[in-house]
Short mmCIF file of C-alpha atoms in Angstrom, two decimals:
data_model
loop_
_atom_site.label_atom_id
_atom_site.label_comp_id
_atom_site.label_asym_id
_atom_site.label_seq_id
_atom_site.Cartn_x
_atom_site.Cartn_y
_atom_site.Cartn_z
CA UNK A 1 0.00 0.00 0.00
CA UNK A 2 0.98 3.64 -0.32
CA UNK A 3 3.13 4.80 2.55
CA UNK A 4 2.47 8.23 4.01
CA UNK A 5 5.30 9.37 6.28
CA UNK A 6 4.22 11.82 8.93
CA UNK A 7 4.49 15.56 8.60
CA UNK A 8 7.80 15.34 10.45
CA UNK A 9 9.38 13.22 7.69
CA UNK A 10 12.37 15.31 6.63
CA UNK A 11 15.04 12.99 5.19
CA UNK A 12 16.97 15.88 3.66
CA UNK A 13 16.85 18.29 6.61
CA UNK A 14 19.99 20.37 6.77
CA UNK A 15 20.99 19.55 3.19
CA UNK A 16 21.41 22.24 0.58
CA UNK A 17 20.31 21.04 -2.86
CA UNK A 18 20.63 23.04 -6.07
CA UNK A 19 18.11 22.11 -8.75
CA UNK A 20 19.14 23.11 -12.28
CA UNK A 21 16.74 22.58 -15.17
CA UNK A 22 13.14 23.42 -14.29
CA UNK A 23 11.18 21.56 -16.93
CA UNK A 24 8.81 18.60 -16.57
CA UNK A 25 10.77 17.05 -13.71
CA UNK A 26 12.65 19.98 -12.22
CA UNK A 27 9.95 21.98 -10.45
CA UNK A 28 8.16 18.91 -8.99
CA UNK A 29 11.54 17.71 -7.74
CA UNK A 30 12.26 21.04 -6.10
CA UNK A 31 8.85 21.04 -4.41
CA UNK A 32 9.27 17.50 -3.08
CA UNK A 33 12.77 18.14 -1.78
CA UNK A 34 11.58 21.30 -0.03
CA UNK A 35 8.73 19.30 1.53
CA UNK A 36 11.30 16.79 2.74
CA UNK A 37 13.34 19.39 4.57
CA UNK A 38 16.01 20.39 2.09
CA UNK A 39 17.17 23.94 1.56
CA UNK A 40 16.44 24.25 -2.16
CA UNK A 41 17.66 26.76 -4.72
CA UNK A 42 16.56 26.68 -8.35
CA UNK A 43 18.04 27.72 -11.65
CA UNK A 44 17.27 27.47 -15.35
CA UNK A 45 19.00 29.10 -18.29
CA UNK A 46 15.60 30.16 -19.62
CA UNK A 47 14.05 33.31 -18.18
CA UNK A 48 10.42 32.03 -18.42
CA UNK A 49 11.28 28.92 -16.37
CA UNK A 50 13.04 31.05 -13.76
CA UNK A 51 10.03 33.34 -13.57
CA UNK A 52 7.70 30.38 -13.07
CA UNK A 53 9.90 29.05 -10.26
CA UNK A 54 10.05 32.45 -8.59
CA UNK A 55 6.28 32.83 -8.88
CA UNK A 56 5.93 29.44 -7.17
CA UNK A 57 7.97 30.73 -4.25
CA UNK A 58 11.34 29.11 -4.94
CA UNK A 59 14.63 30.86 -4.28
CA UNK A 60 16.65 31.45 -7.44
CA UNK A 61 20.41 31.11 -7.46
CA UNK A 62 22.84 30.25 -10.25
CA UNK A 63 25.22 27.69 -8.73
CA UNK A 64 27.83 28.55 -11.34
CA UNK A 65 28.18 32.06 -9.94
CA UNK A 66 30.36 32.56 -6.89
CA UNK A 67 31.29 29.87 -4.41
CA UNK A 68 29.44 26.54 -4.73
CA UNK A 69 27.53 26.12 -1.48
CA UNK A 70 25.22 23.23 -2.33
CA UNK A 71 25.71 19.74 -0.87
CA UNK A 72 24.30 18.15 -4.04
CA UNK A 73 23.31 19.21 -7.54
CA UNK A 74 20.14 17.78 -9.06
CA UNK A 75 20.76 18.35 -12.76
CA UNK A 76 18.05 17.75 -15.36
CA UNK A 77 18.93 14.58 -17.35
CA UNK A 78 19.04 16.47 -20.63
CA UNK A 79 21.73 18.88 -19.41
CA UNK A 80 25.26 17.49 -19.93
CA UNK A 81 27.70 17.34 -17.03
CA UNK A 82 30.70 16.24 -19.11
CA UNK A 83 30.30 15.81 -22.88
CA UNK A 84 29.80 17.37 -25.34
CA UNK A 85 30.29 20.44 -23.15
CA UNK A 86 29.55 20.53 -19.43
CA UNK A 87 26.99 23.00 -18.16
CA UNK A 88 28.58 25.74 -16.01
CA UNK A 89 26.67 24.50 -12.95
CA UNK A 90 28.12 21.01 -13.48
CA UNK A 91 31.61 22.45 -13.86
CA UNK A 92 31.20 24.33 -10.59
CA UNK A 93 29.92 21.22 -8.81
CA UNK A 94 32.75 19.04 -10.08
CA UNK A 95 35.33 21.64 -9.08
CA UNK A 96 33.87 21.76 -5.57
CA UNK A 97 33.55 17.97 -5.24
CA UNK A 98 29.74 18.21 -5.07
CA UNK A 99 27.87 15.12 -6.33
CA UNK A 100 25.71 15.50 -9.46
CA UNK A 101 22.62 13.32 -9.05
CA UNK A 102 19.29 12.47 -10.69
CA UNK A 103 15.83 12.46 -9.12
CA UNK A 104 15.69 8.65 -8.82
CA UNK A 105 18.66 8.85 -6.44
CA UNK A 106 16.77 11.22 -4.13
CA UNK A 107 13.62 9.07 -4.28
CA UNK A 108 15.62 5.98 -3.34
CA UNK A 109 17.23 7.74 -0.37
CA UNK A 110 13.88 9.04 0.85
CA UNK A 111 12.16 5.65 0.57
CA UNK A 112 14.95 3.96 2.52
CA UNK A 113 14.97 6.77 5.11
CA UNK A 114 11.25 6.08 5.66
CA UNK A 115 12.10 2.47 6.53
CA UNK A 116 10.47 1.07 3.38
CA UNK A 117 12.08 -1.81 1.50
CA UNK A 118 10.02 -1.16 -1.63
CA UNK A 119 11.73 -2.78 -4.61
CA UNK A 120 13.22 -0.59 -7.32
CA UNK A 121 12.92 -2.10 -10.80
CA UNK A 122 15.04 -0.40 -13.47
CA UNK A 123 14.54 -0.85 -17.21
CA UNK A 124 16.97 0.45 -19.81
CA UNK A 125 18.17 -0.19 -23.35
CA UNK A 126 18.52 1.78 -26.55
CA UNK A 127 15.05 0.76 -27.74
CA UNK A 128 11.95 -0.69 -26.11
CA UNK A 129 12.42 0.56 -22.56
CA UNK A 130 9.24 2.66 -22.45
CA UNK A 131 7.06 -0.20 -23.69
CA UNK A 132 8.72 -2.69 -21.34
CA UNK A 133 8.35 -0.36 -18.35
CA UNK A 134 4.66 0.26 -19.04
CA UNK A 135 4.07 -3.44 -19.75
CA UNK A 136 5.72 -4.57 -16.52
CA UNK A 137 3.70 -2.03 -14.51
CA UNK A 138 0.54 -3.31 -16.23
CA UNK A 139 1.36 -6.94 -15.37
CA UNK A 140 2.15 -6.05 -11.74
CA UNK A 141 -0.98 -4.01 -11.12
CA UNK A 142 -3.14 -6.54 -12.98
CA UNK A 143 -1.89 -9.18 -10.54
CA UNK A 144 -2.85 -7.03 -7.57
CA UNK A 145 0.64 -5.73 -6.79
CA UNK A 146 1.32 -2.10 -5.89
CA UNK A 147 3.45 -0.34 -8.49
CA UNK A 148 4.35 3.26 -9.19
CA UNK A 149 5.58 3.82 -12.74
CA UNK A 150 7.71 6.68 -13.98
CA UNK A 151 11.23 7.97 -14.49
CA UNK A 152 12.20 8.69 -18.08
CA UNK A 153 8.77 7.43 -19.14
CA UNK A 154 7.04 9.99 -16.90
CA UNK A 155 5.86 11.05 -14.40
CA UNK A 156 9.08 12.25 -12.80
CA UNK A 157 10.49 10.04 -10.05
CA UNK A 158 10.05 12.67 -7.33
CA UNK A 159 6.39 13.00 -8.26
CA UNK A 160 5.67 9.37 -7.36
CA UNK A 161 3.92 8.23 -4.19
CA UNK A 162 5.85 6.84 -1.27
CA UNK A 163 5.33 3.08 -1.03
CA UNK A 164 5.58 0.57 1.77
CA UNK A 165 7.89 -2.43 1.69
CA UNK A 166 5.49 -4.50 -0.44
CA UNK A 167 5.51 -1.92 -3.27
CA UNK A 168 7.43 -1.68 -6.53
CA UNK A 169 8.91 1.36 -8.27
CA UNK A 170 8.89 0.47 -11.97
CA UNK A 171 11.26 2.97 -13.56
CA UNK A 172 12.44 3.63 -17.09
CA UNK A 173 16.08 4.63 -16.79
CA UNK A 174 17.86 6.58 -19.53
CA UNK A 175 21.63 6.53 -19.85
CA UNK A 176 21.55 10.18 -18.79
CA UNK A 177 19.95 9.28 -15.46
CA UNK A 178 22.01 6.14 -14.93
CA UNK A 179 25.15 8.28 -15.02
CA UNK A 180 23.86 10.11 -11.95
CA UNK A 181 22.91 7.42 -9.45
CA UNK A 182 25.16 6.83 -6.47
CA UNK A 183 23.42 4.51 -3.99
CA UNK A 184 20.45 3.08 -5.96
CA UNK A 185 20.42 -0.70 -6.23
CA UNK A 186 17.75 -2.27 -8.42
CA UNK A 187 16.06 -5.45 -7.23
CA UNK A 188 15.71 -6.23 -10.92
CA UNK A 189 17.82 -4.49 -13.53
CA UNK A 190 16.71 -4.93 -17.15
CA UNK A 191 19.06 -4.26 -20.05
CA UNK A 192 17.21 -4.83 -23.33
CA UNK A 193 19.60 -3.97 -26.15
CA UNK A 194 22.40 -1.63 -27.12
CA UNK A 195 23.10 0.17 -30.38
CA UNK A 196 24.77 3.51 -31.18
CA UNK A 197 22.88 6.49 -29.72
CA UNK A 198 23.71 9.62 -27.72
CA UNK A 199 27.39 9.27 -28.62
CA UNK A 200 27.89 13.03 -28.42
CA UNK A 201 26.86 12.81 -24.77
CA UNK A 202 28.87 9.70 -23.85
CA UNK A 203 31.87 10.16 -26.12
CA UNK A 204 31.96 6.63 -27.53
CA UNK A 205 30.11 3.33 -27.52
CA UNK A 206 32.26 2.32 -24.56
CA UNK A 207 31.08 5.36 -22.62
CA UNK A 208 27.46 4.72 -23.58
CA UNK A 209 27.71 1.05 -22.56
CA UNK A 210 29.32 2.01 -19.25
CA UNK A 211 26.41 4.32 -18.45
CA UNK A 212 23.89 1.59 -19.29
CA UNK A 213 25.83 -0.95 -17.21
CA UNK A 214 24.95 1.09 -14.11
CA UNK A 215 21.53 -0.60 -14.21
CA UNK A 216 23.32 -3.54 -12.55
CA UNK A 217 25.43 -1.50 -10.11
CA UNK A 218 25.19 -2.30 -6.39
CA UNK A 219 23.20 -5.50 -6.94
CA UNK A 220 23.69 -8.53 -4.71
CA UNK A 221 23.23 -12.26 -5.12
CA UNK A 222 19.50 -12.02 -4.32
CA UNK A 223 18.88 -9.48 -7.10
CA UNK A 224 18.16 -10.20 -10.77
CA UNK A 225 19.84 -9.15 -14.01
CA UNK A 226 17.54 -9.49 -17.03
CA UNK A 227 19.82 -9.25 -20.04
CA UNK A 228 18.98 -9.16 -23.75
CA UNK A 229 20.77 -11.68 -25.96
CA UNK A 230 19.83 -10.26 -29.36
CA UNK A 231 22.90 -8.05 -29.84
CA UNK A 232 26.54 -8.66 -29.06
CA UNK A 233 27.04 -5.51 -26.99
CA UNK A 234 24.31 -6.48 -24.52
CA UNK A 235 25.41 -10.11 -24.38
CA UNK A 236 28.92 -8.97 -23.44
CA UNK A 237 27.58 -7.35 -20.28
CA UNK A 238 27.08 -10.79 -18.69
CA UNK A 239 30.68 -10.82 -17.47
CA UNK A 240 30.96 -9.76 -13.86
CA UNK A 241 27.26 -9.49 -12.95
CA UNK A 242 26.64 -9.91 -9.23
CA UNK A 243 22.93 -10.74 -9.46
CA UNK A 244 21.14 -13.76 -10.88
CA UNK A 245 21.17 -13.46 -14.65
CA UNK A 246 18.04 -14.19 -16.69
CA UNK A 247 18.77 -14.12 -20.44
CA UNK A 248 15.99 -13.04 -22.83
CA UNK A 249 15.49 -13.08 -26.60
CA UNK A 250 12.82 -11.99 -29.02
CA UNK A 251 13.49 -14.71 -31.57
CA UNK A 252 15.66 -17.62 -30.38
CA UNK A 253 15.94 -20.04 -27.45
CA UNK A 254 18.26 -18.97 -24.62
CA UNK A 255 19.07 -21.67 -22.05
CA UNK A 256 17.84 -20.76 -18.58
CA UNK A 257 15.93 -17.76 -19.85
CA UNK A 258 12.76 -16.60 -21.58
CA UNK A 259 12.41 -16.27 -25.35
CA UNK A 260 9.98 -16.14 -28.23
CA UNK A 261 9.65 -18.79 -30.91
CA UNK A 262 7.53 -17.10 -33.51
CA UNK A 263 4.60 -15.77 -31.47
CA UNK A 264 5.03 -18.20 -28.59
CA UNK A 265 6.68 -16.79 -25.45
CA UNK A 266 8.46 -19.67 -23.71
CA UNK A 267 10.90 -20.86 -21.11
CA UNK A 268 12.30 -24.31 -20.47
CA UNK A 269 9.03 -25.34 -18.79
CA UNK A 270 6.98 -24.60 -21.91
CA UNK A 271 4.75 -21.83 -23.23
CA UNK A 272 4.12 -18.82 -21.01
CA UNK A 273 1.84 -16.90 -23.38
CA UNK A 274 0.61 -16.75 -26.97
CA UNK A 275 1.79 -13.37 -28.26
CA UNK A 276 -0.62 -13.75 -31.14
CA UNK A 277 -3.26 -12.82 -28.55
CA UNK A 278 -1.32 -9.64 -27.63
CA UNK A 279 -2.17 -7.22 -30.49
CA UNK A 280 -0.27 -4.31 -28.91
CA UNK A 281 3.01 -6.26 -29.06
CA UNK A 282 3.78 -6.96 -32.75
CA UNK A 283 7.20 -7.97 -34.02
CA UNK A 284 10.34 -9.59 -32.62
CA UNK A 285 11.34 -6.41 -30.78
CA UNK A 286 8.10 -6.47 -28.81
CA UNK A 287 8.58 -10.18 -28.22
CA UNK A 288 11.86 -9.24 -26.52
CA UNK A 289 10.04 -6.57 -24.50
CA UNK A 290 7.47 -9.19 -23.47
CA UNK A 291 10.23 -11.62 -22.50
CA UNK A 292 11.86 -8.96 -20.33
CA UNK A 293 8.63 -8.06 -18.55
CA UNK A 294 7.78 -11.74 -18.08
CA UNK A 295 11.23 -12.55 -16.70
CA UNK A 296 10.97 -9.72 -14.20
CA UNK A 297 7.45 -10.58 -13.11
CA UNK A 298 8.25 -14.27 -12.62
CA UNK A 299 11.41 -13.40 -10.67
CA UNK A 300 9.24 -11.31 -8.37
CA UNK A 301 6.91 -14.22 -7.66
CA UNK A 302 4.03 -13.65 -10.07
CA UNK A 303 2.49 -16.66 -11.80
CA UNK A 304 2.62 -17.63 -15.44
CA UNK A 305 -1.12 -16.95 -15.62
CA UNK A 306 -0.55 -13.43 -14.24
CA UNK A 307 2.01 -12.80 -16.96
CA UNK A 308 -0.14 -14.16 -19.80
CA UNK A 309 -3.15 -12.16 -18.66
CA UNK A 310 -1.10 -8.98 -18.51
CA UNK A 311 0.46 -9.48 -21.94
CA UNK A 312 -2.88 -10.17 -23.59
CA UNK A 313 -4.62 -7.16 -22.03
CA UNK A 314 -1.83 -4.61 -22.58
CA UNK A 315 -3.10 -1.69 -24.66
CA UNK A 316 0.31 -0.38 -25.73
CA UNK A 317 1.73 3.13 -25.60
CA UNK A 318 0.93 6.12 -27.78
CA UNK A 319 3.32 6.68 -30.71
CA UNK A 320 4.80 3.16 -30.48
CA UNK A 321 3.18 1.09 -33.22
CA UNK A 322 -0.17 2.48 -32.14
CA UNK A 323 -3.01 1.69 -34.52
CA UNK A 324 -4.82 5.00 -34.87
CA UNK A 325 -7.40 4.16 -37.50
CA UNK A 326 -8.70 1.77 -40.11
CA UNK A 327 -10.31 2.77 -43.38
CA UNK A 328 -11.75 0.06 -45.60
CA UNK A 329 -9.34 -2.56 -44.28
CA UNK A 330 -6.32 -0.23 -44.51
CA UNK A 331 -4.62 0.15 -41.12
CA UNK A 332 -2.80 3.32 -40.06
CA UNK A 333 -0.01 2.78 -37.53
CA UNK A 334 1.59 5.62 -35.55
CA UNK A 335 5.19 4.81 -34.66
CA UNK A 336 6.33 8.43 -34.31
CA UNK A 337 8.59 7.46 -31.39
CA UNK A 338 10.93 5.86 -33.97
CA UNK A 339 13.35 8.77 -34.15
CA UNK A 340 16.28 6.71 -35.47
CA UNK A 341 16.81 4.01 -38.06
CA UNK A 342 17.23 1.27 -35.45
CA UNK A 343 13.72 1.94 -34.11
CA UNK A 344 12.20 2.17 -37.57
CA UNK A 345 13.77 -1.19 -38.46
CA UNK A 346 11.80 -2.81 -35.67
CA UNK A 347 8.55 -1.42 -37.05
CA UNK A 348 9.29 -2.29 -40.68
CA UNK A 349 10.15 -5.85 -39.64
CA UNK A 350 6.67 -6.21 -38.12
CA UNK A 351 4.73 -5.91 -41.42
CA UNK A 352 5.01 -7.71 -44.75
CA UNK A 353 3.97 -4.83 -47.02
CA UNK A 354 3.64 -1.17 -46.07
CA UNK A 355 3.41 2.34 -47.34
CA UNK A 356 6.05 4.04 -45.24
CA UNK A 357 5.92 7.68 -44.10
CA UNK A 358 9.41 8.76 -43.02
CA UNK A 359 11.61 11.81 -42.64
CA UNK A 360 12.32 14.73 -40.37
CA UNK A 361 15.68 15.60 -38.84
CA UNK A 362 17.74 12.54 -39.70
CA UNK A 363 20.42 10.98 -37.52
CA UNK A 364 23.99 10.19 -38.59
CA UNK A 365 23.95 7.46 -41.22
CA UNK A 366 20.43 8.28 -42.40
CA UNK A 367 18.40 5.25 -43.47
CA UNK A 368 21.06 3.22 -45.34
CA UNK A 369 21.00 0.59 -42.56
CA UNK A 370 17.33 -0.08 -43.37
CA UNK A 371 18.13 -1.50 -46.82
CA UNK A 372 17.28 -5.10 -45.76
CA UNK A 373 13.70 -3.93 -45.10
CA UNK A 374 13.26 -1.96 -48.33
CA UNK A 375 11.58 -4.92 -50.14
CA UNK A 376 8.71 -4.57 -47.66
CA UNK A 377 8.02 -0.98 -48.77
CA UNK A 378 5.39 -0.65 -51.49
CA UNK A 379 6.00 3.10 -51.57
CA UNK A 380 7.66 5.63 -49.30
CA UNK A 381 6.19 9.08 -48.65
CA UNK A 382 8.82 11.46 -47.29
CA UNK A 383 8.48 14.50 -45.08
CA UNK A 384 10.62 17.02 -43.26
CA UNK A 385 14.07 18.52 -43.60
CA UNK A 386 15.83 15.33 -44.60
CA UNK A 387 13.09 13.91 -46.80
CA UNK A 388 15.18 14.66 -49.92
CA UNK A 389 18.23 12.90 -48.42
CA UNK A 390 16.10 9.86 -47.61
CA UNK A 391 14.75 10.00 -51.17
CA UNK A 392 18.28 9.77 -52.56
CA UNK A 393 18.94 6.62 -50.54
CA UNK A 394 15.67 5.04 -51.64
CA UNK A 395 16.32 5.95 -55.28
CA UNK A 396 19.71 4.23 -55.08
CA UNK A 397 17.96 1.05 -53.95
CA UNK A 398 15.09 1.30 -56.43
CA UNK A 399 12.36 1.88 -53.83
CA UNK A 400 9.29 3.75 -55.15
CA UNK A 401 8.95 7.04 -53.31
CA UNK A 402 7.81 10.64 -53.38
CA UNK A 403 8.62 13.74 -51.32
CA UNK A 404 5.44 15.14 -49.81
CA UNK A 405 7.07 17.57 -47.39
CA UNK A 406 4.43 17.66 -44.67
CA UNK A 407 2.20 15.16 -42.89
CA UNK A 408 -0.82 17.01 -44.26
CA UNK A 409 0.30 16.06 -47.76
CA UNK A 410 1.74 12.68 -46.81
CA UNK A 411 -1.29 11.04 -45.19
CA UNK A 412 -3.68 11.23 -48.19
CA UNK A 413 -0.78 10.39 -50.54
CA UNK A 414 0.02 7.32 -48.44
CA UNK A 415 -3.61 6.19 -48.42
CA UNK A 416 -3.80 6.51 -52.20
CA UNK A 417 -0.51 4.62 -52.61
CA UNK A 418 -1.75 1.81 -50.36
CA UNK A 419 -4.92 1.42 -52.40
CA UNK A 420 -2.90 1.39 -55.64
CA UNK A 421 -0.36 -1.17 -54.43
CA UNK A 422 -2.52 -3.39 -52.25
CA UNK A 423 -0.54 -2.62 -49.09
CA UNK A 424 -2.62 -3.13 -45.96
CA UNK A 425 -0.67 -0.81 -43.62
CA UNK A 426 0.31 2.86 -43.70
CA UNK A 427 3.18 3.14 -41.25
CA UNK A 428 4.47 6.40 -39.80
CA UNK A 429 7.90 5.36 -38.52
CA UNK A 430 10.03 8.39 -39.38
CA UNK A 431 13.59 7.18 -38.58
CA UNK A 432 14.25 10.83 -37.74
CA UNK A 433 13.70 13.40 -35.03
CA UNK A 434 10.78 15.80 -35.35
CA UNK A 435 12.26 19.15 -34.33
CA UNK A 436 12.18 20.59 -37.86
CA UNK A 437 8.37 20.59 -37.97
CA UNK A 438 7.06 19.70 -34.49
CA UNK A 439 7.74 20.26 -30.80
CA UNK A 440 8.47 16.55 -30.33
CA UNK A 441 7.70 13.05 -31.57
CA UNK A 442 4.47 13.09 -29.56
CA UNK A 443 3.18 16.19 -31.36
CA UNK A 444 4.08 14.57 -34.69
CA UNK A 445 2.20 11.40 -33.73
CA UNK A 446 -0.79 13.38 -32.46
CA UNK A 447 -0.99 15.21 -35.77
CA UNK A 448 -0.83 11.95 -37.71
CA UNK A 449 -3.62 10.50 -35.57
CA UNK A 450 -5.78 13.59 -36.10
CA UNK A 451 -5.28 13.52 -39.88
CA UNK A 452 -6.17 9.82 -40.06
CA UNK A 453 -9.25 10.30 -37.92
CA UNK A 454 -10.38 13.26 -40.06
CA UNK A 455 -9.91 11.14 -43.19
CA UNK A 456 -11.89 8.30 -41.63
CA UNK A 457 -14.67 10.69 -40.67
CA UNK A 458 -14.81 12.06 -44.21
CA UNK A 459 -15.02 8.52 -45.62
CA UNK A 460 -17.92 7.74 -43.28
CA UNK A 461 -19.63 10.91 -44.42
CA UNK A 462 -19.36 9.87 -48.05
CA UNK A 463 -20.84 6.45 -47.25
CA UNK A 464 -23.77 7.88 -45.32
#
């Protein structure tokens, strides 16, 4: 059950904490730390955020100016503390020997200070961590367990309820946050997969892998390490793990672990669940996500029936292979969260024949790595800044395509192309960031959904 420490609960009394970065997580963190007795100062490089903090009654102070007086710096995950260039507040903290921490670290310290042994479950990986985190939370709560879900997925860790010793904190952990934990030990650490990403922040693949490896830091023999076996970089992390390792795979048997054979999720005792009855989990990548959630749930004492029920009833997450409409048998799938080629590959692998909407602000390497999936593309409709660059790659490989420029042009063009080619799916899986045309991948996906729904409404009007 939820734990409610008394009004005298002040685990950070006497501690001076500087909070830098006052976005989605920053201000709630500052409020919670103040409630828990800390002396809190706030800062943001943006004047509107500073004004909002001041209006809310917080003291403003730039920790990079003058002598560093804080005992700890809570730095927003998106603000670098080393590469590519450290923020001035981080430089000041490092020079003064002040620890730079994330909000999960403060939550962990508060929970333990309250006497609760609530289990912290950490999920990371280059791709799939949001789905796996939400899926595990769904399985836990469906089985009657008490789980608070958040972290990188949202809500922010310091906005979560305090839980008693029977509770679970189910947390999506980015590499940015994992760099900034100091005492957190996860009862179950999940590492799904690893491929190049955020290299400007971590300096190299070795630096990125080291940050991810922190998901297993401070574990003991009674803890669990759920480790993906579908890429060599993740598999290599098995060396030196202190906890009990549970290997997982989305497409091949792994001795002693959990894996998918086709659409059958299995372990050495037999089938756990039929993934064919889990419509929100298509493809081998989601089979790996399901294996990870199942491995964690079973390690925590849930039954195979609990796991199967949770997998089958999971509704999925917005913008992650979310079916947003169907018009005359043609399905429209919103995978706007696919902001790199690796993520788009997972979506393209899930369907036999698609009209593909892609483009935006491309990542290094573009879409060349997707060439093995090009035979699945009946036609590509390209949008955004790097649509022309994507078009050049597709032309080189002989893939039919056109540059539409915007989603408003792309959606009807994709529907027409699907009807002309017999494709049954229009897939928005951009393989690119959205900043050139939208405020984020979620806004891009929301716009796609709205355009599809408007088209469906117009079709119904014609039929009436």
